[in-house]
Amino acid sequence: MTDEPRPLSERRKSRPVHVGDVQVGGDAPVVVQTMTNTDTADATATIEQIARLADAGAEIVRIAVPDKRAAAAVPEIVTKTPVPLIADIHFDHRLALTSIAGGIHGLRLNPGNIRDADKVREVVKAAKEREISIRIGVNEGSLPPIRALADGE
């Protein structure tokens, strides 16, 4: 066994998108993104944690927006943090709309738990109007059960 580092695989070609002023994809270098573990409704604690994460090298930070209280805190958090923020949205498309209105730089949506196509379209339209990127993040647990065909399960 050798101690030489293994070469990285060649990067897949991708279209560049922006989260705030940070380019992701294309020819941009890999970007460090992390997520807070604070209650986003506690704007002070969230702002302080984001500052620490940025000091540690985070270039983009994702915040959970699980309810109206968290969504209401977005404008204050956005204006007091040094890096672009992504709102992680589950279940209620109105939280995405409130986050967009509050100045969020990007969204992470799970279409498995916002299943109404018209509501998703409403979010996409609002994001497009403000040039806000959307990351689609799907978790297996949020999707309807699928029958496995392979082994007859």
PDB file of C-alpha atoms in Angstrom:
ATOM      1  CA  MET A   1       0.000   0.000   0.000  1.00  0.00           C
ATOM      2  CA  THR A   2       1.310   3.429  -0.878  1.00  0.00           C
ATOM      3  CA  ASP A   3       0.868   6.702   0.963  1.00  0.00           C
ATOM      4  CA  GLU A   4       0.542   8.694  -2.245  1.00  0.00           C
ATOM      5  CA  PRO A   5      -2.733  10.562  -2.580  1.00  0.00           C
ATOM      6  CA  ARG A   6      -5.167   9.143  -5.084  1.00  0.00           C
ATOM      7  CA  PRO A   7      -5.871  11.421  -8.030  1.00  0.00           C
ATOM      8  CA  LEU A   8      -9.230  13.126  -8.075  1.00  0.00           C
ATOM      9  CA  SER A   9     -11.569  12.121 -10.843  1.00  0.00           C
ATOM     10  CA  GLU A  10     -12.101  14.643 -13.593  1.00  0.00           C
ATOM     11  CA  ARG A  11     -14.814  17.167 -12.789  1.00  0.00           C
ATOM     12  CA  ARG A  12     -18.070  16.846 -14.631  1.00  0.00           C
ATOM     13  CA  LYS A  13     -18.849  19.774 -16.924  1.00  0.00           C
ATOM     14  CA  SER A  14     -21.577  21.898 -15.385  1.00  0.00           C
ATOM     15  CA  ARG A  15     -23.338  25.160 -16.030  1.00  0.00           C
ATOM     16  CA  PRO A  16     -22.231  27.945 -13.693  1.00  0.00           C
ATOM     17  CA  VAL A  17     -24.823  29.384 -11.325  1.00  0.00           C
ATOM     18  CA  HIS A  18     -24.523  32.041  -8.664  1.00  0.00           C
ATOM     19  CA  VAL A  19     -25.524  32.049  -5.033  1.00  0.00           C
ATOM     20  CA  GLY A  20     -25.231  35.711  -4.201  1.00  0.00           C
ATOM     21  CA  ASP A  21     -21.808  36.722  -5.482  1.00  0.00           C
ATOM     22  CA  VAL A  22     -20.355  33.187  -5.302  1.00  0.00           C
ATOM     23  CA  GLN A  23     -20.161  31.172  -8.519  1.00  0.00           C
ATOM     24  CA  VAL A  24     -20.827  27.452  -8.222  1.00  0.00           C
ATOM     25  CA  GLY A  25     -20.044  25.095 -11.083  1.00  0.00           C
ATOM     26  CA  GLY A  26     -18.586  25.861 -14.465  1.00  0.00           C
ATOM     27  CA  ASP A  27     -14.881  26.579 -14.143  1.00  0.00           C
ATOM     28  CA  ALA A  28     -15.193  27.977 -10.600  1.00  0.00           C
ATOM     29  CA  PRO A  29     -13.161  26.320  -7.858  1.00  0.00           C
ATOM     30  CA  VAL A  30     -14.967  24.000  -5.470  1.00  0.00           C
ATOM     31  CA  VAL A  31     -16.985  26.050  -2.962  1.00  0.00           C
ATOM     32  CA  VAL A  32     -17.218  25.231   0.738  1.00  0.00           C
ATOM     33  CA  GLN A  33     -20.832  25.148   1.921  1.00  0.00           C
ATOM     34  CA  THR A  34     -22.120  24.201   5.336  1.00  0.00           C
ATOM     35  CA  MET A  35     -25.325  24.452   7.339  1.00  0.00           C
ATOM     36  CA  THR A  36     -26.138  26.046  10.658  1.00  0.00           C
ATOM     37  CA  ASN A  37     -27.508  24.013  13.544  1.00  0.00           C
ATOM     38  CA  THR A  38     -29.126  26.926  15.354  1.00  0.00           C
ATOM     39  CA  ASP A  39     -32.819  27.705  15.583  1.00  0.00           C
ATOM     40  CA  THR A  40     -33.012  30.126  12.657  1.00  0.00           C
ATOM     41  CA  ALA A  41     -35.736  32.073  14.469  1.00  0.00           C
ATOM     42  CA  ASP A  42     -32.997  33.024  16.946  1.00  0.00           C
ATOM     43  CA  ALA A  43     -31.430  35.543  14.586  1.00  0.00           C
ATOM     44  CA  THR A  44     -28.651  36.556  16.986  1.00  0.00           C
ATOM     45  CA  ALA A  45     -27.421  32.987  17.515  1.00  0.00           C
ATOM     46  CA  THR A  46     -27.697  32.229  13.797  1.00  0.00           C
ATOM     47  CA  ILE A  47     -25.795  35.379  12.788  1.00  0.00           C
ATOM     48  CA  GLU A  48     -23.041  34.596  15.296  1.00  0.00           C
ATOM     49  CA  GLN A  49     -22.723  31.021  14.058  1.00  0.00           C
ATOM     50  CA  ILE A  50     -22.612  32.111  10.412  1.00  0.00           C
ATOM     51  CA  ALA A  51     -19.796  34.557  11.241  1.00  0.00           C
ATOM     52  CA  ARG A  52     -17.829  31.721  12.874  1.00  0.00           C
ATOM     53  CA  LEU A  53     -18.465  29.431   9.904  1.00  0.00           C
ATOM     54  CA  ALA A  54     -17.311  32.135   7.483  1.00  0.00           C
ATOM     55  CA  ASP A  55     -14.176  32.680   9.581  1.00  0.00           C
ATOM     56  CA  ALA A  56     -13.524  28.930   9.318  1.00  0.00           C
ATOM     57  CA  GLY A  57     -13.739  29.083   5.509  1.00  0.00           C
ATOM     58  CA  ALA A  58     -17.397  28.561   4.619  1.00  0.00           C
ATOM     59  CA  GLU A  59     -18.259  30.454   1.447  1.00  0.00           C
ATOM     60  CA  ILE A  60     -21.999  29.681   1.446  1.00  0.00           C
ATOM     61  CA  VAL A  61     -24.154  28.803   4.461  1.00  0.00           C
ATOM     62  CA  ARG A  62     -27.498  27.011   4.431  1.00  0.00           C
ATOM     63  CA  ILE A  63     -30.091  27.823   7.081  1.00  0.00           C
ATOM     64  CA  ALA A  64     -33.185  25.795   7.944  1.00  0.00           C
ATOM     65  CA  VAL A  65     -36.465  27.623   7.420  1.00  0.00           C
ATOM     66  CA  PRO A  66     -38.982  25.180   8.914  1.00  0.00           C
ATOM     67  CA  ASP A  67     -41.631  27.668  10.054  1.00  0.00           C
ATOM     68  CA  LYS A  68     -42.922  31.247   9.905  1.00  0.00           C
ATOM     69  CA  ARG A  69     -40.728  32.379  12.808  1.00  0.00           C
ATOM     70  CA  ALA A  70     -37.592  31.265  10.989  1.00  0.00           C
ATOM     71  CA  ALA A  71     -38.765  32.850   7.728  1.00  0.00           C
ATOM     72  CA  ALA A  72     -39.429  36.123   9.552  1.00  0.00           C
ATOM     73  CA  ALA A  73     -35.812  36.162  10.773  1.00  0.00           C
ATOM     74  CA  VAL A  74     -34.345  35.842   7.263  1.00  0.00           C
ATOM     75  CA  PRO A  75     -34.148  39.595   6.436  1.00  0.00           C
ATOM     76  CA  GLU A  76     -32.162  40.398   9.582  1.00  0.00           C
ATOM     77  CA  ILE A  77     -29.858  37.408   9.141  1.00  0.00           C
ATOM     78  CA  VAL A  78     -29.187  38.177   5.461  1.00  0.00           C
ATOM     79  CA  THR A  79     -28.198  41.778   6.162  1.00  0.00           C
ATOM     80  CA  LYS A  80     -25.837  40.877   9.005  1.00  0.00           C
ATOM     81  CA  THR A  81     -23.840  37.995   7.548  1.00  0.00           C
ATOM     82  CA  PRO A  82     -20.712  38.039   5.380  1.00  0.00           C
ATOM     83  CA  VAL A  83     -21.554  35.121   3.052  1.00  0.00           C
ATOM     84  CA  PRO A  84     -24.472  34.209   0.790  1.00  0.00           C
ATOM     85  CA  LEU A  85     -27.250  32.208   2.439  1.00  0.00           C
ATOM     86  CA  ILE A  86     -29.437  29.377   1.191  1.00  0.00           C
ATOM     87  CA  ALA A  87     -32.846  28.741   2.760  1.00  0.00           C
ATOM     88  CA  ASP A  88     -33.581  25.037   3.248  1.00  0.00           C
ATOM     89  CA  ILE A  89     -37.333  24.721   2.708  1.00  0.00           C
ATOM     90  CA  HIS A  90     -39.604  21.789   3.565  1.00  0.00           C
ATOM     91  CA  PHE A  91     -43.350  21.268   3.160  1.00  0.00           C
ATOM     92  CA  ASP A  92     -44.615  24.871   2.906  1.00  0.00           C
ATOM     93  CA  HIS A  93     -43.850  26.788  -0.280  1.00  0.00           C
ATOM     94  CA  ARG A  94     -44.852  30.039   1.444  1.00  0.00           C
ATOM     95  CA  LEU A  95     -41.675  29.805   3.534  1.00  0.00           C
ATOM     96  CA  ALA A  96     -39.685  29.934   0.290  1.00  0.00           C
ATOM     97  CA  LEU A  97     -41.654  32.963  -0.890  1.00  0.00           C
ATOM     98  CA  THR A  98     -41.103  34.743   2.426  1.00  0.00           C
ATOM     99  CA  SER A  99     -37.383  33.906   2.294  1.00  0.00           C
ATOM    100  CA  ILE A 100     -37.138  35.248  -1.251  1.00  0.00           C
ATOM    101  CA  ALA A 101     -38.858  38.476  -0.208  1.00  0.00           C
ATOM    102  CA  GLY A 102     -36.446  38.647   2.732  1.00  0.00           C
ATOM    103  CA  GLY A 103     -33.388  38.712   0.477  1.00  0.00           C
ATOM    104  CA  ILE A 104     -32.185  35.103   0.628  1.00  0.00           C
ATOM    105  CA  HIS A 105     -29.502  34.303  -1.969  1.00  0.00           C
ATOM    106  CA  GLY A 106     -30.545  30.739  -2.809  1.00  0.00           C
ATOM    107  CA  LEU A 107     -33.081  28.033  -2.053  1.00  0.00           C
ATOM    108  CA  ARG A 108     -32.889  24.319  -1.409  1.00  0.00           C
ATOM    109  CA  LEU A 109     -36.216  22.673  -2.190  1.00  0.00           C
ATOM    110  CA  ASN A 110     -37.305  19.083  -1.776  1.00  0.00           C
ATOM    111  CA  PRO A 111     -40.027  18.378  -4.346  1.00  0.00           C
ATOM    112  CA  GLY A 112     -40.802  15.176  -2.460  1.00  0.00           C
ATOM    113  CA  ASN A 113     -42.413  17.201   0.284  1.00  0.00           C
ATOM    114  CA  ILE A 114     -43.734  20.144  -1.731  1.00  0.00           C
ATOM    115  CA  ARG A 115     -45.713  18.038  -4.175  1.00  0.00           C
ATOM    116  CA  ASP A 116     -48.152  20.575  -5.604  1.00  0.00           C
ATOM    117  CA  ALA A 117     -46.732  21.548  -9.006  1.00  0.00           C
ATOM    118  CA  ASP A 118     -48.495  24.933  -8.967  1.00  0.00           C
ATOM    119  CA  LYS A 119     -46.859  25.825  -5.645  1.00  0.00           C
ATOM    120  CA  VAL A 120     -43.439  24.809  -6.963  1.00  0.00           C
ATOM    121  CA  ARG A 121     -44.056  26.928 -10.079  1.00  0.00           C
ATOM    122  CA  GLU A 122     -44.938  29.901  -7.872  1.00  0.00           C
ATOM    123  CA  VAL A 123     -41.619  29.553  -6.036  1.00  0.00           C
ATOM    124  CA  VAL A 124     -39.675  29.122  -9.288  1.00  0.00           C
ATOM    125  CA  LYS A 125     -41.299  32.242 -10.760  1.00  0.00           C
ATOM    126  CA  ALA A 126     -40.460  34.345  -7.690  1.00  0.00           C
ATOM    127  CA  ALA A 127     -36.883  33.034  -7.618  1.00  0.00           C
ATOM    128  CA  LYS A 128     -36.407  33.661 -11.318  1.00  0.00           C
ATOM    129  CA  GLU A 129     -37.614  37.260 -10.967  1.00  0.00           C
ATOM    130  CA  ARG A 130     -34.855  37.879  -8.401  1.00  0.00           C
ATOM    131  CA  GLU A 131     -32.222  35.692 -10.093  1.00  0.00           C
ATOM    132  CA  ILE A 132     -32.114  33.340  -7.104  1.00  0.00           C
ATOM    133  CA  SER A 133     -30.743  29.875  -7.753  1.00  0.00           C
ATOM    134  CA  ILE A 134     -32.632  26.799  -6.590  1.00  0.00           C
ATOM    135  CA  ARG A 135     -30.997  23.525  -5.622  1.00  0.00           C
ATOM    136  CA  ILE A 136     -33.244  20.496  -5.800  1.00  0.00           C
ATOM    137  CA  GLY A 137     -32.404  18.144  -2.948  1.00  0.00           C
ATOM    138  CA  VAL A 138     -34.322  14.894  -2.748  1.00  0.00           C
ATOM    139  CA  ASN A 139     -34.208  12.568   0.230  1.00  0.00           C
ATOM    140  CA  GLU A 140     -35.461   9.018  -0.166  1.00  0.00           C
ATOM    141  CA  GLY A 141     -37.571   9.325   2.970  1.00  0.00           C
ATOM    142  CA  SER A 142     -39.610  12.172   1.495  1.00  0.00           C
ATOM    143  CA  LEU A 143     -40.638  10.303  -1.641  1.00  0.00           C
ATOM    144  CA  PRO A 144     -43.669   8.052  -1.950  1.00  0.00           C
ATOM    145  CA  PRO A 145     -42.884   4.346  -1.603  1.00  0.00           C
ATOM    146  CA  ILE A 146     -41.618   2.830  -4.838  1.00  0.00           C
ATOM    147  CA  ARG A 147     -41.849  -0.867  -5.581  1.00  0.00           C
ATOM    148  CA  ALA A 148     -38.516  -2.476  -6.232  1.00  0.00           C
ATOM    149  CA  LEU A 149     -38.743  -4.348  -9.502  1.00  0.00           C
ATOM    150  CA  ALA A 150     -35.332  -5.979  -9.398  1.00  0.00           C
ATOM    151  CA  ASP A 151     -35.880  -8.682  -6.784  1.00  0.00           C
ATOM    152  CA  GLY A 152     -39.648  -8.799  -6.940  1.00  0.00           C
ATOM    153  CA  GLU A 153     -39.920  -6.815  -3.712  1.00  0.00           C
TER     154      GLU A 153
END
